Amino acid sequence: MAKDGEVVLSLDHMRRMDPVDVLGGTVRVQAGAVTQAVHEHCAPHGLTWPVDFASKGSSQVGGNIATNAGGVKVIRYGLTRQWVLGLEVVLPSGEVLELNGALEKNNTGTDLRQLFIGSEGTLGIVTEATLKLAKLPGKLAVLLFAVHDLAAVLDLFQRVKLGPFTLCAYEFFTAECLARLERHRKVRVPFAERSAYYVLVELEHTEEDALESFVGELFDAGVAQDGVRAQHEGEARALWELREGISESLSATGLPHKNDIALPIASLGSFCAAFGEVFATRYPGWEICLFGHVGDGNLHVNVMKPDDLDKATFLAKTKEADLDMFELVKAHGGSVSAEHGIGLLKKHALGFSRTQGEIALMRALKAVFDPKRILNPGKIFD
């Protein structure tokens, strides 16, 4: 966002992707390469860059690196920083740094590469990256469960995580999210009766007998009220659409105020209980659309503007509500920004997740790399 007439630098035309190094399991690409294009470039070799999210068809590698993007496969593969071996970075002075190349091991002092990953473009401009690749996953099983409450969502997660499978993704969303999605587009919901919460699970390397036995145990224990398994790729995509279409549908059917927070997984239940109590007491009647990546503690909290509240009043009230929520996030040892960064909008909230000592060190790094403060001025902190 150029709020004060800054020059906006686009790397959109820098989309070169070098040949895949199959032996090394790497590929070097320019910062403008689109995530999905990288996936397609590597797939013929049985490899993939395992950074994956709903916006993979438009997101670019440079942006993914600048924000240390997460997404739906973090529980399986980790964040973007785990899959970047080397960087080419241009400093504000014009100096070009080549950091780490294609080395898996390099213990020669401070890893400068990691300073730029997740720095939101405030320290330097990533122009090229050497990406670490993983094998394409084997046969995947995609399942959708209907459950009564958040406790069941967490119970199901624990059971899946301890089960005899490789867990690739574990996503949940509420009935409010599903209702908004159905208002926005025609989708097929595979349950006759609706539930308060839904869980989408993707598993790799599943033995049929083991999976059938596991699902049967879930129903016997009363953890899930209903469930369905995709029988082919088309059904798998349809189930994923129920989760990945939510964000777009919220904006299309109302005015959402969005937050992206993270909690320790063990604290999700107590946080959500406290959060629900605060909002029911202080902001009665507000519709909360909650979804996220339970496996990595990331919640997307979307507050929808009530029809009887004007926009200006709603936005003013959400600032107050944010502070209430951030206090709870801090009390539970969480983060005010799980994967969308600080930018301009959350500068005031940085202190809820970072100490003054940490912020002072971040300011000092900014002064070293960008003493004239010409890169993304005003982002993260003033």
Tab-separated table of C-alpha atoms in Angstrom:
chain	number	residue	atom	x	y	z
A	1	MET	CA	0.000	0.000	0.000
A	2	ALA	CA	1.484	3.325	-1.114
A	3	LYS	CA	-0.265	5.689	1.279
A	4	ASP	CA	2.096	8.662	0.839
A	5	GLY	CA	2.834	8.584	-2.876
A	6	GLU	CA	5.676	6.051	-2.699
A	7	VAL	CA	6.952	4.335	-5.839
A	8	VAL	CA	5.584	0.798	-6.181
A	9	LEU	CA	8.051	-1.763	-7.516
A	10	SER	CA	6.544	-4.681	-9.434
A	11	LEU	CA	8.514	-7.841	-10.191
A	12	ASP	CA	5.622	-9.297	-12.170
A	13	HIS	CA	7.690	-9.808	-15.340
A	14	MET	CA	10.521	-11.593	-13.512
A	15	ARG	CA	9.072	-15.090	-13.916
A	16	ARG	CA	12.026	-17.129	-15.146
A	17	MET	CA	12.284	-20.672	-13.774
A	18	ASP	CA	15.549	-22.536	-14.314
A	19	PRO	CA	15.711	-26.278	-15.052
A	20	VAL	CA	14.965	-28.454	-12.042
A	21	ASP	CA	18.050	-29.931	-10.376
A	22	VAL	CA	16.639	-33.426	-9.821
A	23	LEU	CA	19.727	-34.764	-8.036
A	24	GLY	CA	19.938	-31.814	-5.649
A	25	GLY	CA	16.173	-31.446	-5.346
A	26	THR	CA	16.236	-27.704	-6.028
A	27	VAL	CA	15.107	-25.118	-8.544
A	28	ARG	CA	16.155	-21.478	-8.941
A	29	VAL	CA	13.394	-19.052	-9.902
A	30	GLN	CA	12.882	-15.334	-10.142
A	31	ALA	CA	10.749	-13.543	-7.577
A	32	GLY	CA	7.802	-13.005	-9.915
A	33	ALA	CA	7.292	-16.712	-10.590
A	34	VAL	CA	3.751	-17.737	-9.618
A	35	THR	CA	3.456	-20.454	-6.969
A	36	GLN	CA	1.251	-22.739	-9.063
A	37	ALA	CA	3.573	-22.329	-12.059
A	38	VAL	CA	6.473	-23.519	-9.893
A	39	HIS	CA	4.412	-26.551	-8.868
A	40	GLU	CA	3.671	-27.361	-12.509
A	41	HIS	CA	7.308	-26.791	-13.488
A	42	CYS	CA	8.537	-29.332	-10.935
A	43	ALA	CA	5.758	-31.939	-11.145
A	44	PRO	CA	7.071	-33.811	-14.248
A	45	HIS	CA	10.138	-34.680	-12.171
A	46	GLY	CA	8.055	-36.068	-9.319
A	47	LEU	CA	8.913	-33.042	-7.191
A	48	THR	CA	7.117	-30.027	-5.757
A	49	TRP	CA	7.766	-26.851	-3.805
A	50	PRO	CA	5.421	-27.701	-0.914
A	51	VAL	CA	4.176	-24.182	-0.206
A	52	ASP	CA	0.455	-24.300	-0.912
A	53	PHE	CA	-2.590	-22.108	-0.298
A	54	ALA	CA	-5.804	-20.967	-1.925
A	55	SER	CA	-4.080	-18.066	-3.735
A	56	LYS	CA	-1.370	-20.216	-5.327
A	57	GLY	CA	-2.685	-19.301	-8.773
A	58	SER	CA	-1.767	-15.627	-8.285
A	59	SER	CA	0.759	-15.441	-5.428
A	60	GLN	CA	4.401	-14.979	-6.354
A	61	VAL	CA	7.497	-16.574	-4.875
A	62	GLY	CA	8.989	-13.234	-3.845
A	63	GLY	CA	5.859	-12.302	-1.938
A	64	ASN	CA	5.709	-15.726	-0.316
A	65	ILE	CA	9.267	-15.253	0.903
A	66	ALA	CA	8.748	-11.668	2.045
A	67	THR	CA	5.799	-12.736	4.191
A	68	ASN	CA	7.076	-16.225	5.131
A	69	ALA	CA	3.772	-17.532	3.786
A	70	GLY	CA	2.029	-20.416	5.513
A	71	GLY	CA	-1.098	-21.962	4.038
A	72	VAL	CA	-2.888	-25.285	4.283
A	73	LYS	CA	0.092	-27.667	4.325
A	74	VAL	CA	2.127	-26.131	7.166
A	75	ILE	CA	1.363	-29.059	9.450
A	76	ARG	CA	3.034	-31.380	6.924
A	77	TYR	CA	5.834	-29.255	5.495
A	78	GLY	CA	6.303	-26.138	7.610
A	79	LEU	CA	6.471	-22.491	6.557
A	80	THR	CA	8.086	-20.992	3.463
A	81	ARG	CA	11.384	-20.421	5.266
A	82	GLN	CA	11.875	-24.192	5.538
A	83	TRP	CA	11.883	-24.437	1.726
A	84	VAL	CA	14.237	-21.630	0.701
A	85	LEU	CA	17.909	-22.572	0.388
A	86	GLY	CA	19.310	-19.427	-1.188
A	87	LEU	CA	18.389	-15.855	-2.054
A	88	GLU	CA	19.495	-13.090	-4.354
A	89	VAL	CA	18.668	-9.833	-2.592
A	90	VAL	CA	19.099	-6.219	-3.674
A	91	LEU	CA	19.779	-3.840	-0.785
A	92	PRO	CA	18.529	-0.225	-0.723
A	93	SER	CA	22.111	0.837	-1.553
A	94	GLY	CA	21.947	-1.152	-4.802
A	95	GLU	CA	24.342	-3.826	-3.575
A	96	VAL	CA	23.379	-7.348	-4.639
A	97	LEU	CA	23.786	-10.159	-2.101
A	98	GLU	CA	23.970	-13.859	-2.992
A	99	LEU	CA	23.009	-15.715	0.177
A	100	ASN	CA	23.692	-19.432	0.703
A	101	GLY	CA	23.194	-20.588	-2.900
A	102	ALA	CA	21.949	-24.179	-3.038
A	103	LEU	CA	23.667	-25.295	0.161
A	104	GLU	CA	21.763	-27.485	2.603
A	105	LYS	CA	24.470	-26.992	5.234
A	106	ASN	CA	26.405	-23.769	5.783
A	107	ASN	CA	27.493	-22.942	9.326
A	108	THR	CA	29.646	-19.894	8.672
A	109	GLY	CA	28.110	-17.330	10.970
A	110	THR	CA	24.765	-15.552	10.970
A	111	ASP	CA	22.305	-16.866	8.372
A	112	LEU	CA	21.507	-13.546	6.680
A	113	ARG	CA	19.089	-15.294	4.324
A	114	GLN	CA	16.635	-15.854	7.171
A	115	LEU	CA	16.610	-12.141	8.070
A	116	PHE	CA	14.966	-11.345	4.736
A	117	ILE	CA	12.388	-14.147	4.898
A	118	GLY	CA	9.317	-12.703	6.591
A	119	SER	CA	10.709	-9.147	6.760
A	120	GLU	CA	7.848	-7.821	4.563
A	121	GLY	CA	10.241	-6.150	2.124
A	122	THR	CA	11.584	-3.734	4.721
A	123	LEU	CA	15.258	-4.822	4.571
A	124	GLY	CA	15.858	-5.674	0.915
A	125	ILE	CA	14.229	-6.838	-2.302
A	126	VAL	CA	14.281	-10.553	-3.077
A	127	THR	CA	14.869	-10.954	-6.834
A	128	GLU	CA	15.714	-14.668	-7.118
A	129	ALA	CA	15.525	-17.724	-4.885
A	130	THR	CA	16.846	-21.256	-4.860
A	131	LEU	CA	13.964	-23.376	-3.625
A	132	LYS	CA	14.203	-26.701	-1.854
A	133	LEU	CA	11.878	-29.339	-3.297
A	134	ALA	CA	10.051	-32.333	-1.856
A	135	LYS	CA	8.697	-35.485	-3.437
A	136	LEU	CA	5.171	-35.234	-4.743
A	137	PRO	CA	2.855	-36.818	-2.171
A	138	GLY	CA	1.552	-40.310	-2.754
A	139	LYS	CA	-2.093	-41.267	-2.833
A	140	LEU	CA	-4.151	-38.796	-0.811
A	141	ALA	CA	-7.358	-39.366	1.114
A	142	VAL	CA	-9.562	-36.288	1.590
A	143	LEU	CA	-12.330	-36.477	4.188
A	144	LEU	CA	-14.872	-34.019	5.572
A	145	PHE	CA	-16.401	-34.473	9.039
A	146	ALA	CA	-19.302	-32.743	10.751
A	147	VAL	CA	-18.779	-32.224	14.506
A	148	HIS	CA	-20.729	-30.537	17.291
A	149	ASP	CA	-18.230	-28.132	18.841
A	150	LEU	CA	-14.648	-26.914	19.036
A	151	ALA	CA	-13.790	-29.520	21.657
A	152	ALA	CA	-14.649	-32.195	19.082
A	153	VAL	CA	-12.516	-30.396	16.465
A	154	LEU	CA	-9.525	-30.606	18.821
A	155	ASP	CA	-10.327	-34.170	19.891
A	156	LEU	CA	-10.495	-35.250	16.258
A	157	PHE	CA	-7.188	-33.516	15.564
A	158	GLN	CA	-5.440	-35.369	18.356
A	159	ARG	CA	-6.797	-38.696	17.157
A	160	VAL	CA	-5.782	-38.050	13.540
A	161	LYS	CA	-2.328	-36.840	14.501
A	162	LEU	CA	-1.684	-39.967	16.557
A	163	GLY	CA	-3.176	-42.249	13.911
A	164	PRO	CA	-1.239	-44.471	11.478
A	165	PHE	CA	-1.194	-41.843	8.716
A	166	THR	CA	0.855	-38.958	7.362
A	167	LEU	CA	-1.244	-35.870	8.067
A	168	CYS	CA	-1.001	-33.327	5.239
A	169	ALA	CA	-3.736	-30.858	6.171
A	170	TYR	CA	-6.253	-30.314	8.954
A	171	GLU	CA	-8.680	-27.462	8.363
A	172	PHE	CA	-11.870	-26.415	10.128
A	173	PHE	CA	-14.682	-23.942	9.528
A	174	THR	CA	-17.936	-23.027	11.229
A	175	ALA	CA	-21.539	-23.226	10.081
A	176	GLU	CA	-21.514	-19.434	9.646
A	177	CYS	CA	-18.685	-19.741	7.108
A	178	LEU	CA	-20.535	-22.423	5.193
A	179	ALA	CA	-23.729	-20.343	5.121
A	180	ARG	CA	-21.829	-17.385	3.641
A	181	LEU	CA	-20.242	-19.644	1.035
A	182	GLU	CA	-23.653	-21.001	0.003
A	183	ARG	CA	-24.977	-17.445	-0.346
A	184	HIS	CA	-22.078	-16.585	-2.639
A	185	ARG	CA	-21.920	-19.592	-4.944
A	186	LYS	CA	-23.505	-22.935	-5.651
A	187	VAL	CA	-21.692	-25.657	-3.731
A	188	ARG	CA	-22.565	-29.196	-2.772
A	189	VAL	CA	-22.668	-29.856	0.964
A	190	PRO	CA	-22.559	-33.649	1.388
A	191	PHE	CA	-24.561	-33.817	4.633
A	192	ALA	CA	-28.326	-34.052	5.094
A	193	GLU	CA	-28.140	-32.459	8.544
A	194	ARG	CA	-26.039	-29.419	9.317
A	195	SER	CA	-23.573	-29.087	12.174
A	196	ALA	CA	-21.876	-26.249	14.045
A	197	TYR	CA	-18.341	-27.154	12.913
A	198	TYR	CA	-16.728	-28.936	9.988
A	199	VAL	CA	-13.275	-30.474	9.654
A	200	LEU	CA	-11.442	-31.209	6.409
A	201	VAL	CA	-8.631	-33.749	6.671
A	202	GLU	CA	-6.067	-34.728	4.042
A	203	LEU	CA	-4.010	-37.862	4.673
A	204	GLU	CA	-1.141	-39.406	2.744
A	205	HIS	CA	-0.114	-43.069	2.435
A	206	THR	CA	-3.334	-44.462	3.843
A	207	GLU	CA	-4.006	-48.166	4.061
A	208	GLU	CA	-7.668	-48.805	3.260
A	209	ASP	CA	-8.334	-51.152	6.156
A	210	ALA	CA	-6.603	-48.869	8.641
A	211	LEU	CA	-8.514	-45.825	7.392
A	212	GLU	CA	-11.900	-47.567	7.521
A	213	SER	CA	-11.182	-48.814	11.027
A	214	PHE	CA	-10.059	-45.380	12.158
A	215	VAL	CA	-13.158	-43.622	10.796
A	216	GLY	CA	-15.379	-46.230	12.397
A	217	GLU	CA	-13.747	-45.560	15.764
A	218	LEU	CA	-14.454	-41.833	15.385
A	219	PHE	CA	-18.163	-42.480	14.941
A	220	ASP	CA	-18.267	-45.078	17.709
A	221	ALA	CA	-16.669	-42.579	20.109
A	222	GLY	CA	-19.134	-39.854	19.109
A	223	VAL	CA	-16.354	-37.515	17.992
A	224	ALA	CA	-17.937	-37.001	14.558
A	225	GLN	CA	-21.649	-36.940	13.730
A	226	ASP	CA	-21.221	-37.430	10.006
A	227	GLY	CA	-18.481	-37.766	7.465
A	228	VAL	CA	-17.665	-38.323	3.824
A	229	ARG	CA	-14.578	-39.373	1.887
A	230	ALA	CA	-13.765	-38.178	-1.625
A	231	GLN	CA	-13.883	-41.086	-4.060
A	232	HIS	CA	-11.981	-39.343	-6.853
A	233	GLU	CA	-10.063	-36.154	-7.632
A	234	GLY	CA	-13.193	-34.210	-8.589
A	235	GLU	CA	-14.836	-34.934	-5.243
A	236	ALA	CA	-11.604	-34.026	-3.445
A	237	ARG	CA	-11.555	-30.634	-5.177
A	238	ALA	CA	-15.213	-30.106	-4.270
A	239	LEU	CA	-14.505	-30.772	-0.596
A	240	TRP	CA	-11.512	-28.440	-0.629
A	241	GLU	CA	-13.685	-25.751	-2.243
A	242	LEU	CA	-15.859	-25.732	0.883
A	243	ARG	CA	-12.807	-24.551	2.815
A	244	GLU	CA	-10.870	-22.499	0.266
A	245	GLY	CA	-13.889	-20.576	-1.029
A	246	ILE	CA	-14.706	-19.083	2.358
A	247	SER	CA	-12.548	-15.960	2.357
A	248	GLU	CA	-13.859	-14.753	-1.016
A	249	SER	CA	-17.453	-15.448	-0.005
A	250	LEU	CA	-17.208	-13.338	3.159
A	251	SER	CA	-16.237	-10.255	1.187
A	252	ALA	CA	-18.858	-10.989	-1.463
A	253	THR	CA	-21.762	-11.298	0.993
A	254	GLY	CA	-20.950	-8.654	3.581
A	255	LEU	CA	-18.335	-6.409	5.168
A	256	PRO	CA	-15.874	-8.588	7.090
A	257	HIS	CA	-13.313	-7.316	9.550
A	258	LYS	CA	-10.510	-9.851	9.287
A	259	ASN	CA	-7.879	-11.000	11.753
A	260	ASP	CA	-5.236	-13.664	11.408
A	261	ILE	CA	-3.949	-14.907	14.770
A	262	ALA	CA	-2.004	-17.879	16.114
A	263	LEU	CA	-2.151	-19.719	19.413
A	264	PRO	CA	-0.275	-22.663	20.868
A	265	ILE	CA	-2.382	-25.641	19.819
A	266	ALA	CA	-2.897	-26.627	23.448
A	267	SER	CA	-4.398	-23.169	24.137
A	268	LEU	CA	-6.913	-23.095	21.276
A	269	GLY	CA	-9.806	-24.400	23.356
A	270	SER	CA	-9.349	-22.036	26.301
A	271	PHE	CA	-8.730	-19.072	24.001
A	272	CYS	CA	-11.863	-19.678	21.936
A	273	ALA	CA	-13.962	-20.070	25.094
A	274	ALA	CA	-12.678	-16.773	26.484
A	275	PHE	CA	-13.018	-15.081	23.101
A	276	GLY	CA	-16.627	-16.238	22.726
A	277	GLU	CA	-17.499	-14.990	26.192
A	278	VAL	CA	-15.975	-11.551	25.595
A	279	PHE	CA	-17.751	-11.072	22.269
A	280	ALA	CA	-21.093	-12.340	23.554
A	281	THR	CA	-20.885	-9.866	26.444
A	282	ARG	CA	-19.408	-6.782	24.783
A	283	TYR	CA	-20.510	-7.185	21.153
A	284	PRO	CA	-23.806	-9.088	21.243
A	285	GLY	CA	-25.349	-10.033	17.932
A	286	TRP	CA	-22.123	-9.837	15.937
A	287	GLU	CA	-21.663	-12.725	13.508
A	288	ILE	CA	-18.267	-14.398	13.869
A	289	CYS	CA	-17.047	-16.513	10.957
A	290	LEU	CA	-14.178	-18.634	12.212
A	291	PHE	CA	-11.954	-20.896	10.147
A	292	GLY	CA	-8.347	-21.913	10.043
A	293	HIS	CA	-5.466	-24.337	10.172
A	294	VAL	CA	-5.961	-26.051	13.512
A	295	GLY	CA	-2.869	-28.183	13.012
A	296	ASP	CA	-0.590	-25.131	13.299
A	297	GLY	CA	-2.714	-23.070	15.700
A	298	ASN	CA	-3.741	-20.483	13.097
A	299	LEU	CA	-7.238	-18.978	13.367
A	300	HIS	CA	-8.831	-16.632	10.839
A	301	VAL	CA	-11.322	-14.527	12.792
A	302	ASN	CA	-13.850	-12.688	10.620
A	303	VAL	CA	-16.351	-10.333	12.227
A	304	MET	CA	-19.230	-9.471	9.886
A	305	LYS	CA	-20.873	-6.048	10.012
A	306	PRO	CA	-24.410	-6.263	11.421
A	307	ASP	CA	-27.040	-5.001	8.970
A	308	ASP	CA	-28.347	-2.426	11.443
A	309	LEU	CA	-24.902	-0.882	12.078
A	310	ASP	CA	-23.425	1.730	9.742
A	311	LYS	CA	-19.956	1.128	8.333
A	312	ALA	CA	-18.163	3.915	10.205
A	313	THR	CA	-19.541	2.824	13.570
A	314	PHE	CA	-18.727	-0.811	12.833
A	315	LEU	CA	-15.111	-0.067	11.909
A	316	ALA	CA	-14.683	2.058	15.029
A	317	LYS	CA	-16.069	-0.722	17.199
A	318	THR	CA	-13.839	-3.347	15.581
A	319	LYS	CA	-10.757	-1.390	16.683
A	320	GLU	CA	-11.979	-1.722	20.241
A	321	ALA	CA	-12.812	-5.402	19.701
A	322	ASP	CA	-9.347	-6.044	18.256
A	323	LEU	CA	-7.700	-4.805	21.441
A	324	ASP	CA	-9.927	-7.088	23.516
A	325	MET	CA	-8.935	-10.018	21.305
A	326	PHE	CA	-5.222	-9.141	21.297
A	327	GLU	CA	-5.227	-9.039	25.092
A	328	LEU	CA	-6.543	-12.604	25.052
A	329	VAL	CA	-3.966	-13.596	22.430
A	330	LYS	CA	-1.172	-12.229	24.621
A	331	ALA	CA	-2.544	-13.949	27.730
A	332	HIS	CA	-2.523	-17.275	25.875
A	333	GLY	CA	1.004	-16.864	24.485
A	334	GLY	CA	-0.119	-16.270	20.903
A	335	SER	CA	0.644	-14.009	17.961
A	336	VAL	CA	-1.454	-11.150	16.564
A	337	SER	CA	-0.392	-12.139	13.042
A	338	ALA	CA	0.038	-15.778	12.077
A	339	GLU	CA	0.761	-15.439	8.355
A	340	HIS	CA	-0.315	-12.037	7.016
A	341	GLY	CA	2.357	-9.892	8.638
A	342	ILE	CA	2.206	-6.543	10.443
A	343	GLY	CA	2.324	-3.979	7.625
A	344	LEU	CA	0.474	-0.772	8.441
A	345	LEU	CA	-2.670	-2.098	10.068
A	346	LYS	CA	-1.146	-3.987	12.991
A	347	LYS	CA	1.728	-1.710	13.966
A	348	HIS	CA	-0.144	-0.673	17.093
A	349	ALA	CA	-0.542	-4.326	18.088
A	350	LEU	CA	3.063	-5.476	17.672
A	351	GLY	CA	3.666	-5.111	21.408
A	352	PHE	CA	1.075	-7.772	22.170
A	353	SER	CA	3.358	-10.399	20.595
A	354	ARG	CA	6.864	-8.923	20.771
A	355	THR	CA	8.760	-7.460	23.725
A	356	GLN	CA	10.219	-3.970	23.662
A	357	GLY	CA	13.669	-5.560	23.507
A	358	GLU	CA	12.745	-7.509	20.396
A	359	ILE	CA	11.235	-4.447	18.727
A	360	ALA	CA	14.378	-2.449	19.498
A	361	LEU	CA	16.517	-5.099	17.797
A	362	MET	CA	14.222	-5.104	14.745
A	363	ARG	CA	14.564	-1.323	14.531
A	364	ALA	CA	18.340	-1.674	14.740
A	365	LEU	CA	18.346	-4.189	11.865
A	366	LYS	CA	16.245	-1.816	9.774
A	367	ALA	CA	18.755	0.959	10.415
A	368	VAL	CA	21.653	-1.275	9.281
A	369	PHE	CA	20.088	-2.526	6.054
A	370	ASP	CA	17.994	0.531	5.155
A	371	PRO	CA	19.382	3.601	6.957
A	372	LYS	CA	17.422	5.996	4.732
A	373	ARG	CA	14.192	4.046	5.318
A	374	ILE	CA	13.244	3.910	1.645
A	375	LEU	CA	11.904	0.316	1.564
A	376	ASN	CA	8.285	-0.024	2.630
A	377	PRO	CA	8.481	3.087	4.807
A	378	GLY	CA	6.237	3.006	7.843
A	379	LYS	CA	5.607	-0.741	7.638
A	380	ILE	CA	5.871	-2.867	10.813
A	381	PHE	CA	6.886	0.164	12.923
A	382	ASP	CA	7.313	3.898	12.402
